[in-house]
Amino acid sequence: MQYRPAMPGGPTQPDDSHLTPWSPLPAFPAHLHAAAAHIRLACFDVDGTLTDGRLYYDREGNESKAYFVHDGLGLKLLQKHGIHPVLITARNSQSALKRGADLGIDTQIAVGDKLASVQALCAQHGIGLDQVAFMGDDLPDLAPLCHVGLAVAPANAHPWVAERVHWQTRAEGGRGAARELCDVLLAAQGRIDAVLAGFGA
Amino acid sequence: MQYRPAMPGGPTQPDDSHLTPWSPLPAFPAHLHAAAAHIRLACFDVDGTLTDGRLYYDREGNESKAYFVHDGLGLKLLQKHGIHPVLITARNSQSALKRGADLGIDTQIAVGDKLASVQALCAQHGIGLDQVAFMGDDLPDLAPLCHVGLAVAPANAHPWVAERVHWQTRAEGGRGAARELCDVLLAAQGRIDAVLAGFGA
Amino acid sequence: MQYRPAMPGGPTQPDDSHLTPWSPLPAFPAHLHAAAAHIRLACFDVDGTLTDGRLYYDREGNESKAYFVHDGLGLKLLQKHGIHPVLITARNSQSALKRGADLGIDTQIAVGDKLASVQALCAQHGIGLDQVAFMGDDLPDLAPLCHVGLAVAPANAHPWVAERVHWQTRAEGGRGAARELCDVLLAAQGRIDAVLAGFGA
Amino acid sequence: MQYRPAMPGGPTQPDDSHLTPWSPLPAFPAHLHAAAAHIRLACFDVDGTLTDGRLYYDREGNESKAYFVHDGLGLKLLQKHGIHPVLITARNSQSALKRGADLGIDTQIAVGDKLASVQALCAQHGIGLDQVAFMGDDLPDLAPLCHVGLAVAPANAHPWVAERVHWQTRAEGGRGAARELCDVLLAAQGRIDAVLAGFGA
């Protein structure tokens, strides 16, 4: 792994050309490492998970919401490194559809039964629920969260969700929670060096 | 109450299939429990209560504002479990009207006298002011707050409001304050298990 | 001053019908009380002062920004109680013009020289610079801030401004800083009871 | 340097007409001062650096984002005082183009290889990479960050970036991180008095 070279006339740094890159795993519970290494499908709720839960209404009632650029990169990294990401929302959210399309990621909107949706995805990908990670923040996410191999909630999830998941991220929804899970999955599956190499680091 | 089953090859957890679900009541003042159990009508100011108080203006002066997805679910849960939610705003806010319509909730805009509005709702529902909860954050909410059975303000209410309510939520307006009151009302009326059962938990 | 009456069957509270209302003055430096009592004109920068400094650009480059509902009420209270509020911005901001119009408050946009603008307002109102409060957060506000009777900056003002004002609010720009100054001016001029009485409290 | 004059009837202050203005340098690592004094070109990533990383999607999928007014002034100050600022983003962001145009600053969008882009700018300006500052917050910024004379990340940069830069600002992206770097560059190049003089202070 390359590190920044010493600049002529610039700051000199200790020789850290062999820097061990940061890993999210030391902060991730040890008893969950095996589950994370096993994941092939990562499903994300949208409002409150990929967004901060704010629904912007204009005077005509058109709805906007804010996605987070770091989360988007995390989802693309999952895809590139062999973990299938999916957005699943109960709302009839055109913006979620567009966000998914921009990222090139499967997106399901107006989903009435998220658990059934996850089960169908498992059948389609030929995997078991134990190979699925699901991230959600409120009651409509409880059913899938209670049945997947890795159930994750953002830091600001509702208490009824927080007490039923395997792990809560340090970041809040729409502020890096999804990226935190992506990084954990990539790390647990030994992909950190490959990820960094893809960016010339 | 079901909890997440142990996953084959996944994390094992203590047998918590009989988990007692989280309740907001231990953090809610004991002397207010009876008042909360008595509420039939829950009225919410909009700007600063259901939103964070930000009014987004575009160059044409069109106004947008951000509602919070957790609050919306709380309002729908009240409705489903027998407490009537109403949005009441002094502003001529089309977005409030649309937000209320999306949630299927009564919404009154351009209200000049909020106390009179609450009194009319009481007459319509055949209840007394002691069966009304009102949540508001600034001076135009003082009149109804000073007359209802449960007067609540979000964490960031103006001091002149904060010193005149029965209770302040831990969450700020537009960031879960309304949901916190919804959860308290549902819990005080013994509806937590029914709420969770509705989501398969 | 009336306080919330005891509700039949509701919570009982100590008899606080003679509650002394909250005042911002104990937290406001004593040596500035006389200056605040003297103010007849209160000028507010817009971006970073009445907003949080965020400039929302859409793909066409149209600009939006977010005002704060509490600040708007503060500005209207000043006006009602004899202190003239004015918005002054260097930007050619249509949204500021519209926000001012919605509040019924004088608004000057595309102002090249804010000090000259304040001096002209003084001439128009027949007052001296010592009767002017100015609130601003960055370098274009320095000139007026260095010449008025009460120079105020929001909590998150730039250090070059913060070190040149008489007082910094606890609230940040666009999150109540302007309201905090409004409350101080109203309190210093003995208007708190009149303000509260206007809202039935 | 002029300070606020004592106001007749207003607050009196100690004679601080010779106030030494605030400098960001005491909080900036000493071993980086020489590198900062040497910078002629300052490149800024957009999403997460000049914005807080939020991508607002409306129902048609149109994207908005929020720039920070303090950062904009910092970029203009760099330009006025002889340091060339450039915005460089991998996204095909029309709003970045418009923001750059409003500030009168070079802006490159849809950049596939940011390091190549920086190298081309160096050739164009006849300077070396050691005279370049680059600020970025996520993996696509790693390549240029690892090769410039002053590599900077906002407070909330991804850990894989944070561990590879010379310095992290105290402010977050879109909340003053860029301004913090601008102030450091201006201070390191002895321009503080000239900056303040430009605003009549």
Short mmCIF file of C-alpha atoms in Angstrom, two decimals, chain A residues 1-5 7-13 19-24 52 54 56 61-70 73 77 94-95 98-99 102 174-175 179 183 186 192 195-196 199-201, chain D residues 31-32 34-35 38 47-48 51-63 91 129-130 137-143 145-151 156-160 162-166 172-173:
data_model
loop_
_atom_site.label_atom_id
_atom_site.label_comp_id
_atom_site.label_asym_id
_atom_site.label_seq_id
_atom_site.Cartn_x
_atom_site.Cartn_y
_atom_site.Cartn_z
CA MET A 1 0.00 0.00 0.00
CA GLN A 2 1.34 3.31 -1.06
CA TYR A 3 1.21 6.32 1.16
CA ARG A 4 1.75 9.93 0.28
CA PRO A 5 5.36 10.44 -0.77
CA MET A 7 7.11 16.28 -0.89
CA PRO A 8 10.21 18.21 -1.91
CA GLY A 9 10.19 21.26 0.34
CA GLY A 10 6.97 20.02 1.88
CA PRO A 11 6.20 18.26 5.11
CA THR A 12 8.19 15.16 5.92
CA GLN A 13 6.44 12.26 7.49
CA LEU A 19 0.57 1.65 6.65
CA THR A 20 -2.03 -0.89 7.70
CA PRO A 21 -5.28 0.63 6.54
CA TRP A 22 -8.05 1.43 8.98
CA SER A 23 -10.52 -1.38 9.55
CA PRO A 24 -14.03 -1.13 10.97
CA ASP A 52 -32.09 11.25 7.75
CA ARG A 54 -36.69 14.23 6.60
CA TYR A 56 -39.32 17.77 2.25
CA GLY A 61 -46.92 18.45 -1.92
CA ASN A 62 -44.06 17.19 -4.04
CA GLU A 63 -41.67 15.22 -1.88
CA SER A 64 -37.88 15.43 -1.85
CA LYS A 65 -35.37 13.68 0.37
CA ALA A 66 -31.61 13.74 0.89
CA TYR A 67 -29.29 10.80 0.25
CA PHE A 68 -25.68 10.78 1.46
CA VAL A 69 -22.79 10.66 -0.95
CA HIS A 70 -20.67 8.35 1.27
CA LEU A 73 -20.12 4.90 -2.72
CA LEU A 77 -18.35 -0.92 -3.51
CA GLN A 94 -39.93 8.08 -7.04
CA SER A 95 -36.78 9.63 -5.64
CA LYS A 98 -34.06 7.50 -9.22
CA ARG A 99 -31.35 7.24 -6.57
CA ASP A 102 -28.18 6.60 -10.53
CA GLY A 174 -28.54 9.34 5.97
CA ARG A 175 -25.25 10.38 7.62
CA ARG A 179 -21.60 3.15 4.59
CA ASP A 183 -17.35 -1.11 5.26
CA LEU A 186 -16.17 -5.51 2.92
CA ILE A 192 -10.18 -3.72 2.18
CA VAL A 195 -11.11 -1.60 -2.32
CA LEU A 196 -8.21 0.77 -1.65
CA PHE A 199 -8.58 4.05 -5.90
CA GLY A 200 -4.84 4.03 -6.41
CA ALA A 201 -4.03 3.94 -2.71
CA HIS D 31 5.57 21.35 10.49
CA LEU D 32 2.97 22.21 7.82
CA ALA D 34 6.13 25.95 5.18
CA ALA D 35 4.01 23.75 2.92
CA HIS D 38 4.21 27.51 -0.69
CA ASP D 47 -19.76 16.54 -2.41
CA GLY D 48 -18.84 16.05 1.23
CA THR D 51 -21.26 20.35 0.74
CA ASP D 52 -22.27 18.22 3.72
CA GLY D 53 -22.63 15.23 1.40
CA ARG D 54 -26.40 15.40 1.20
CA LEU D 55 -27.80 14.86 -2.29
CA TYR D 56 -31.39 16.11 -2.40
CA TYR D 57 -33.52 14.22 -4.92
CA ASP D 58 -36.96 15.41 -5.90
CA ARG D 59 -39.57 13.07 -7.36
CA GLU D 60 -38.25 13.67 -10.87
CA GLY D 61 -34.76 12.76 -9.68
CA ASN D 62 -33.44 16.29 -10.03
CA GLU D 63 -30.51 16.75 -7.70
CA ARG D 91 -20.09 13.85 -10.50
CA LEU D 129 2.45 19.30 -7.13
CA ASP D 130 4.20 20.52 -3.99
CA ASP D 137 -13.28 13.44 1.93
CA ASP D 138 -13.65 10.01 0.32
CA LEU D 139 -11.89 7.37 -1.76
CA PRO D 140 -12.09 9.12 -5.15
CA ASP D 141 -9.93 11.88 -3.63
CA LEU D 142 -7.17 9.55 -2.44
CA ALA D 143 -5.05 9.68 -5.58
CA LEU D 145 -4.40 13.64 -1.86
CA CYS D 146 -1.46 11.22 -1.92
CA HIS D 147 0.53 13.41 -4.32
CA VAL D 148 0.05 17.06 -3.39
CA GLY D 149 2.04 19.31 -1.10
CA LEU D 150 -0.82 19.85 1.33
CA ALA D 151 -3.46 17.13 1.61
CA ASN D 156 -15.95 14.04 8.90
CA ALA D 157 -13.88 12.50 6.10
CA HIS D 158 -13.93 8.75 5.69
CA PRO D 159 -11.28 7.06 7.88
CA TRP D 160 -9.44 5.78 4.80
CA ALA D 162 -8.40 10.82 7.19
CA GLU D 163 -5.42 8.52 7.81
CA ARG D 164 -3.77 9.60 4.54
CA VAL D 165 -3.90 13.41 4.73
CA HIS D 166 -1.53 15.90 6.30
CA GLU D 172 -17.09 19.46 8.66
CA GLY D 173 -17.59 19.45 4.93
#
